[in-house]
Tab-separated table of C-alpha atoms and ligand atoms in Angstrom:
chain	number	residue	atom	x	y	z
M	9	UNK	CA	90.119	77.094	109.924
M	10	UNK	CA	90.552	80.785	107.797
M	11	UNK	CA	93.877	83.195	108.208
M	12	UNK	CA	94.022	85.553	110.165
M	13	UNK	CA	92.556	88.610	108.911
M	14	UNK	CA	95.656	90.774	107.427
M	15	UNK	CA	95.590	94.451	108.066
M	16	UNK	CA	98.742	96.250	106.558
M	17	UNK	CA	99.363	99.511	108.280
M	18	UNK	CA	102.164	101.940	107.645
M	19	UNK	CA	105.386	101.364	109.153
M	20	UNK	CA	106.688	105.147	109.429
M	21	UNK	CA	105.326	108.506	108.394
M	22	UNK	CA	103.420	111.023	109.015
M	23	UNK	CA	100.233	107.822	109.188
M	24	UNK	CA	101.336	105.469	110.831
M	25	UNK	CA	101.165	107.134	115.237
M	26	UNK	CA	97.446	108.297	114.207
M	27	UNK	CA	96.766	105.104	112.758
M	28	UNK	CA	98.210	102.916	115.594
M	29	UNK	CA	96.537	105.531	118.276
M	30	UNK	CA	93.467	104.927	115.253
M	31	UNK	CA	93.254	100.116	116.662
M	32	UNK	CA	94.552	100.655	119.718
M	33	UNK	CA	91.050	103.443	120.578
M	34	UNK	CA	89.211	100.500	118.508
M	35	UNK	CA	90.252	98.239	120.445
M	36	UNK	CA	92.432	96.145	118.359
M	37	UNK	CA	96.205	95.210	120.231
M	38	UNK	CA	97.866	96.598	117.933
M	39	UNK	CA	101.793	96.053	118.839
M	40	UNK	CA	104.385	98.580	119.986
M	41	UNK	CA	108.409	98.424	119.498
M	42	UNK	CA	107.836	95.300	118.202
M	43	UNK	CA	111.212	95.297	115.151
M	44	UNK	CA	108.942	91.935	112.866
M	45	UNK	CA	106.918	93.607	110.071
M	46	UNK	CA	104.514	91.122	109.788
M	47	UNK	CA	103.054	90.635	113.992
M	48	UNK	CA	100.315	87.751	114.769
M	49	UNK	CA	97.723	89.667	117.282
M	50	UNK	CA	96.296	86.024	117.863
M	51	UNK	CA	93.333	86.434	120.248
M	52	UNK	CA	91.625	88.456	118.161
M	53	UNK	CA	92.586	86.666	115.489
M	54	UNK	CA	94.343	89.426	112.708
M	55	UNK	CA	98.146	89.482	111.929
M	56	UNK	CA	99.013	93.527	111.815
M	57	UNK	CA	101.238	94.355	108.274
M	58	UNK	CA	103.496	97.182	109.195
M	59	UNK	CA	104.237	98.453	105.462
M	60	UNK	CA	105.224	101.851	103.500
M	61	UNK	CA	101.625	103.544	103.444
M	62	UNK	CA	103.126	103.757	99.830
M	63	UNK	CA	102.777	99.980	98.557
M	64	UNK	CA	99.357	99.440	100.735
M	65	UNK	CA	96.730	99.994	98.489
M	66	UNK	CA	99.255	97.137	95.698
M	67	UNK	CA	99.871	94.977	98.681
M	68	UNK	CA	96.203	94.606	99.522
M	69	UNK	CA	95.008	94.562	96.339
M	70	UNK	CA	97.833	91.313	95.257
M	71	UNK	CA	95.217	90.260	98.561
M	72	UNK	CA	99.164	90.227	100.322
M	73	UNK	CA	97.073	92.042	103.502
M	74	UNK	CA	92.309	92.028	103.403
M	75	UNK	CA	92.391	95.415	104.441
M	76	UNK	CA	94.813	98.336	105.634
M	77	UNK	CA	95.376	101.876	106.135
M	78	UNK	CA	96.666	104.609	102.937
M	79	UNK	CA	96.164	108.033	102.008
M	80	UNK	CA	93.839	108.374	99.726
M	81	UNK	CA	96.682	110.759	97.388
M	82	UNK	CA	98.121	106.628	97.066
M	83	UNK	CA	94.905	105.606	96.322
M	84	UNK	CA	94.272	107.618	93.228
M	85	UNK	CA	97.869	107.368	92.202
M	86	UNK	CA	98.514	103.187	92.182
M	87	UNK	CA	94.624	102.894	91.124
M	88	UNK	CA	91.701	102.039	92.461
M	89	UNK	CA	90.577	99.204	90.923
M	90	UNK	CA	89.766	96.241	92.945
M	91	UNK	CA	89.984	98.204	96.536
M	92	UNK	CA	86.401	99.526	98.216
M	93	UNK	CA	87.147	102.842	100.114
M	94	UNK	CA	85.846	102.675	103.848
M	95	UNK	CA	85.807	104.983	106.108
M	96	UNK	CA	87.797	108.559	105.272
M	97	UNK	CA	89.457	108.273	109.058
M	98	UNK	CA	89.680	112.239	109.227
M	99	UNK	CA	94.095	112.807	109.905
M	100	UNK	CA	96.516	112.865	107.604
M	101	UNK	CA	95.034	115.487	105.783
M	102	UNK	CA	97.331	117.341	103.148
M	103	UNK	CA	96.760	119.078	100.391
M	104	UNK	CA	98.504	117.412	96.583
M	105	UNK	CA	99.830	121.105	94.966
M	106	UNK	CA	101.674	122.669	91.876
M	107	UNK	CA	104.068	124.772	93.221
M	108	UNK	CA	106.881	126.650	92.006
M	109	UNK	CA	110.661	128.900	92.621
M	110	UNK	CA	109.670	131.635	94.275
M	111	UNK	CA	111.576	133.804	91.646
M	112	UNK	CA	109.714	131.969	88.772
M	113	UNK	CA	108.169	133.891	86.790
M	114	UNK	CA	105.339	131.507	86.832
M	115	UNK	CA	102.291	132.147	88.103
M	116	UNK	CA	99.315	129.822	86.510
M	117	UNK	CA	98.947	126.670	85.774
M	118	UNK	CA	98.853	126.542	81.867
M	119	UNK	CA	102.724	128.422	82.146
M	120	UNK	CA	103.393	125.373	83.121
M	121	UNK	CA	102.864	124.311	79.389
M	122	UNK	CA	106.406	123.103	78.245
M	123	UNK	CA	107.835	122.940	81.550
M	124	UNK	CA	109.278	119.645	83.154
M	125	UNK	CA	107.331	118.803	87.104
M	126	UNK	CA	109.212	116.686	89.479
M	127	UNK	CA	106.865	114.373	91.084
M	128	UNK	CA	106.175	111.423	93.284
M	129	UNK	CA	102.463	111.362	91.368
M	130	UNK	CA	103.196	110.854	88.403
M	131	UNK	CA	99.551	108.741	87.260
M	132	UNK	CA	98.112	111.913	89.742
M	133	UNK	CA	99.222	115.282	88.333
M	134	UNK	CA	99.668	113.543	84.050
M	135	UNK	CA	95.504	113.252	84.951
M	136	UNK	CA	95.744	116.624	85.488
M	137	UNK	CA	98.075	118.529	83.115
M	138	UNK	CA	96.176	115.809	80.344
M	139	UNK	CA	92.303	117.213	82.156
M	140	UNK	CA	94.039	120.607	82.040
M	141	UNK	CA	93.985	120.301	78.163
M	142	UNK	CA	98.381	121.277	78.769
M	143	UNK	CA	101.540	119.053	77.715
M	144	UNK	CA	104.717	119.088	80.321
M	145	UNK	CA	107.066	116.523	81.288
M	146	UNK	CA	106.575	114.466	84.308
M	147	UNK	CA	109.980	113.877	85.954
M	148	UNK	CA	109.224	110.879	88.644
M	149	UNK	CA	111.469	110.797	91.607
M	150	UNK	CA	110.687	109.095	94.763
M	151	UNK	CA	111.506	111.884	97.637
M	152	UNK	CA	112.989	114.966	97.882
M	153	UNK	CA	110.645	117.067	95.936
M	154	UNK	CA	111.004	119.696	96.752
M	155	UNK	CA	114.825	119.595	95.951
M	156	UNK	CA	113.828	119.156	92.004
M	157	UNK	CA	114.048	123.527	91.640
M	158	UNK	CA	117.287	123.639	93.575
M	159	UNK	CA	119.414	121.297	91.722
M	160	UNK	CA	118.120	121.540	88.483
M	161	UNK	CA	116.554	119.067	88.178
M	162	UNK	CA	112.693	119.852	87.095
M	163	UNK	CA	111.251	124.025	87.419
M	164	UNK	CA	107.822	122.636	89.062
M	165	UNK	CA	106.621	120.064	91.521
M	166	UNK	CA	103.081	118.076	92.179
M	167	UNK	CA	104.084	117.323	96.471
M	168	UNK	CA	101.252	117.134	99.343
M	169	UNK	CA	100.992	120.120	101.390
M	170	UNK	CA	99.930	119.963	104.857
M	171	UNK	CA	101.956	122.389	106.683
M	172	UNK	CA	103.167	124.486	103.786
M	173	UNK	CA	106.365	124.472	105.113
M	174	UNK	CA	108.198	122.634	103.904
M	175	UNK	CA	107.586	124.485	100.882
M	176	UNK	CA	108.831	127.646	103.043
M	177	UNK	CA	111.771	126.401	103.252
M	178	UNK	CA	112.455	125.266	100.509
M	179	UNK	CA	111.493	129.291	98.323
M	180	UNK	CA	108.009	127.255	97.160
M	181	UNK	CA	104.996	129.459	96.792
M	182	UNK	CA	102.262	127.375	95.388
M	183	UNK	CA	100.349	128.121	92.108
M	184	UNK	CA	97.763	125.073	92.515
M	185	UNK	CA	95.891	122.751	94.428
M	186	UNK	CA	95.465	118.993	92.365
M	187	UNK	CA	93.975	117.354	94.445
M	188	UNK	CA	93.287	116.602	98.269
M	189	UNK	CA	94.043	113.746	100.052
M	190	UNK	CA	92.832	112.061	103.920
M	191	UNK	CA	93.253	109.226	105.601
M	192	UNK	CA	91.441	106.479	104.468
M	193	UNK	CA	90.473	102.885	105.120
M	194	UNK	CA	90.054	100.403	102.617
M	195	UNK	CA	89.354	96.117	101.904
M	196	UNK	CA	90.629	94.324	98.774
M	197	UNK	CA	87.079	94.004	96.800
M	198	UNK	CA	86.024	90.102	97.637
M	199	UNK	CA	87.212	89.968	100.992
M	200	UNK	CA	84.405	92.798	101.773
M	201	UNK	CA	82.583	89.526	102.372
M	202	UNK	CA	84.492	88.335	105.875
M	203	UNK	CA	82.308	89.195	108.346
M	204	UNK	CA	85.348	90.451	109.992
M	205	UNK	CA	86.403	92.962	108.028
M	206	UNK	CA	82.510	94.877	108.949
M	207	UNK	CA	83.705	94.182	112.433
M	208	UNK	CA	86.168	95.905	112.508
M	209	UNK	CA	84.616	98.906	110.823
M	210	UNK	CA	82.194	99.763	112.784
M	211	UNK	CA	85.050	99.513	115.901
M	212	UNK	CA	87.005	102.605	113.884
M	213	UNK	CA	84.073	104.096	112.884
M	214	UNK	CA	82.970	104.158	116.372
M	215	UNK	CA	85.487	105.284	117.649
M	216	UNK	CA	85.700	108.150	115.212
M	217	UNK	CA	81.712	109.061	116.173
M	218	UNK	CA	82.159	109.385	119.328
M	219	UNK	CA	85.592	110.842	119.400
M	220	UNK	CA	84.791	115.136	119.173
M	221	UNK	CA	82.110	113.693	121.332
M	222	UNK	CA	81.518	113.626	124.726
M	223	UNK	CA	79.917	112.192	127.791
M	224	UNK	CA	77.887	115.518	130.038
M	225	UNK	CA	76.491	114.424	133.385
M	226	UNK	CA	74.197	116.758	135.327
M	227	UNK	CA	72.192	117.168	138.418
M	228	UNK	CA	68.975	119.099	138.865
M	229	UNK	CA	66.835	121.110	140.991
M	230	UNK	CA	63.355	120.060	139.565
M	231	UNK	CA	61.722	123.304	139.107
M	232	UNK	CA	65.218	123.936	137.637
M	233	UNK	CA	64.414	120.993	134.982
M	234	UNK	CA	62.600	122.604	132.155
M	235	UNK	CA	65.309	125.537	131.652
M	236	UNK	CA	68.639	123.193	131.694
M	237	UNK	CA	67.222	120.508	129.329
M	238	UNK	CA	66.664	123.235	127.008
M	239	UNK	CA	70.074	124.349	127.444
M	240	UNK	CA	71.830	121.699	126.131
M	241	UNK	CA	72.440	121.526	122.345
M	242	UNK	CA	71.985	117.881	120.328
M	243	UNK	CA	69.546	115.399	118.023
M	244	UNK	CA	68.346	113.138	121.047
M	245	UNK	CA	66.279	114.332	123.844
M	246	UNK	CA	68.779	113.750	127.101
M	247	UNK	CA	68.207	110.734	129.740
M	248	UNK	CA	66.139	112.547	132.435
M	249	UNK	CA	67.205	109.677	136.167
M	250	UNK	CA	64.880	110.575	139.179
M	251	UNK	CA	67.444	110.834	142.302
M	252	UNK	CA	67.199	109.562	145.479
M	253	UNK	CA	66.478	112.891	146.508
M	254	UNK	CA	63.104	113.803	146.103
M	255	UNK	CA	63.926	117.350	144.574
M	256	UNK	CA	66.319	116.358	141.816
M	257	UNK	CA	66.640	114.043	138.826
M	258	UNK	CA	70.228	113.335	137.534
M	259	UNK	CA	70.332	114.505	133.558
M	260	UNK	CA	72.994	112.845	131.057
M	261	UNK	CA	73.830	113.952	127.503
M	262	UNK	CA	76.017	113.200	124.624
M	263	UNK	CA	77.389	116.790	123.615
M	264	UNK	CA	79.466	118.160	121.155
M	265	UNK	CA	83.894	118.824	123.094
M	266	UNK	CA	83.310	121.985	120.856
M	267	UNK	CA	79.761	122.985	122.891
M	268	UNK	CA	81.821	122.406	126.412
M	269	UNK	CA	83.169	125.653	126.630
M	270	UNK	CA	79.543	128.099	126.255
M	271	UNK	CA	77.914	125.387	127.759
M	272	UNK	CA	79.249	124.718	131.843
M	273	UNK	CA	78.070	128.274	132.166
M	274	UNK	CA	74.774	128.688	132.060
M	275	UNK	CA	74.028	125.338	133.134
M	276	UNK	CA	75.623	126.034	136.418
M	277	UNK	CA	73.932	129.767	135.895
M	278	UNK	CA	71.386	127.244	135.613
M	279	UNK	CA	71.435	125.546	139.743
M	280	UNK	CA	73.091	122.869	137.512
M	281	UNK	CA	75.333	121.451	139.988
M	282	UNK	CA	77.339	117.740	140.153
M	283	UNK	CA	78.152	118.542	136.694
M	284	UNK	CA	80.925	115.655	135.256
M	285	UNK	CA	82.604	115.396	131.451
M	286	UNK	CA	83.409	112.029	130.212
M	287	UNK	CA	85.350	110.782	127.422
M	288	UNK	CA	83.642	108.058	124.959
M	289	UNK	CA	85.531	105.861	124.248
M	290	UNK	CA	82.114	104.256	121.456
M	291	UNK	CA	79.465	106.064	120.001
M	292	UNK	CA	77.264	104.519	117.126
M	293	UNK	CA	74.572	107.439	116.886
I	301	AMP	P1	104.577	120.606	105.475
I	301	AMP	O1	106.496	120.762	105.828
I	301	AMP	O2	104.093	120.526	106.927
I	301	AMP	O3	103.585	121.000	104.425
I	301	AMP	O4	104.784	118.814	104.517
I	301	AMP	C1	105.489	118.137	103.377
I	301	AMP	C2	106.041	117.273	103.268
I	301	AMP	O5	105.657	115.871	104.310
I	301	AMP	C3	106.299	116.932	102.035
I	301	AMP	O6	107.662	116.171	101.919
I	301	AMP	C4	105.315	115.927	102.066
I	301	AMP	O7	105.709	114.693	100.556
I	301	AMP	C5	105.229	115.435	103.093
I	301	AMP	N1	103.435	115.045	104.066
I	301	AMP	C6	102.614	115.778	103.553
I	301	AMP	N2	101.603	115.558	104.345
I	301	AMP	C7	102.077	114.220	104.014
I	301	AMP	C8	100.536	112.765	104.212
I	301	AMP	N3	99.109	113.054	104.148
I	301	AMP	N4	100.941	111.676	103.892
I	301	AMP	C9	102.341	111.898	103.258
I	301	AMP	N5	103.543	112.932	103.042
I	301	AMP	C10	102.827	114.307	103.924
């Protein structure tokens, strides 16, 4: 019997809670409130490895886990050799930016020649500086990067920004964007042929596809059926089912949640009744 599929997920930080939620939505019984860092999900032939997000690409590459979730920024920082990105997950969006103190005379990347730049992404920053033809001194820190200029440890920083609140609170302003990043599902290249990874990928992908969609059901009088169907957007034709009453049909359609506010009123005006909108758990188009 083969070893359980080992999935590495962030134990804390911005990606931890959305990752746990995504895997649960995908039907994987991720344990809650468990202090263990390696937790078997026996009935599903899975082991969850709870790790620091920064370490996840390395753990997967080295074979300590088969598949997992990390930020795209970590993949670039720790190298993507031996790893395959299976899916962009649509959360944990952030930008890696260059920022300087508000009072600094530096206003563009070119002014950073010879400067000291603090970062927890030394590899990405060095590659960026090389591409820009700049030589600067990279100060590698693992946390509190925003504090570096205040304490005189750097002239600029290269750090992740999500809302921008941390930069504002530390009187820093952005001068350039180095990369954009979001959470990704990644696997060790040699593990990709394992059919359990395709099963996991399809389950996760179907949850992501379902999230922005809703299942709309309504009853339409036959006299208004064409007009009501005409109002429904979407690539696929809706399902039309006869009702026990001979002068009405039921119409079922998958619609974008974002389209619903402007759809409901015209549907009602056109004669639709018994409107129901339901969440969709999985969608494979
Ligand atoms: P914010 O104040 O929302 O701009 O967040 C900035 C702080 O959160 C910085 O300390 C960043 O290093 C960290 N951060 C922002 N986005 C992410 C992310 N997607 N993954 C990990 N850390 C992040």
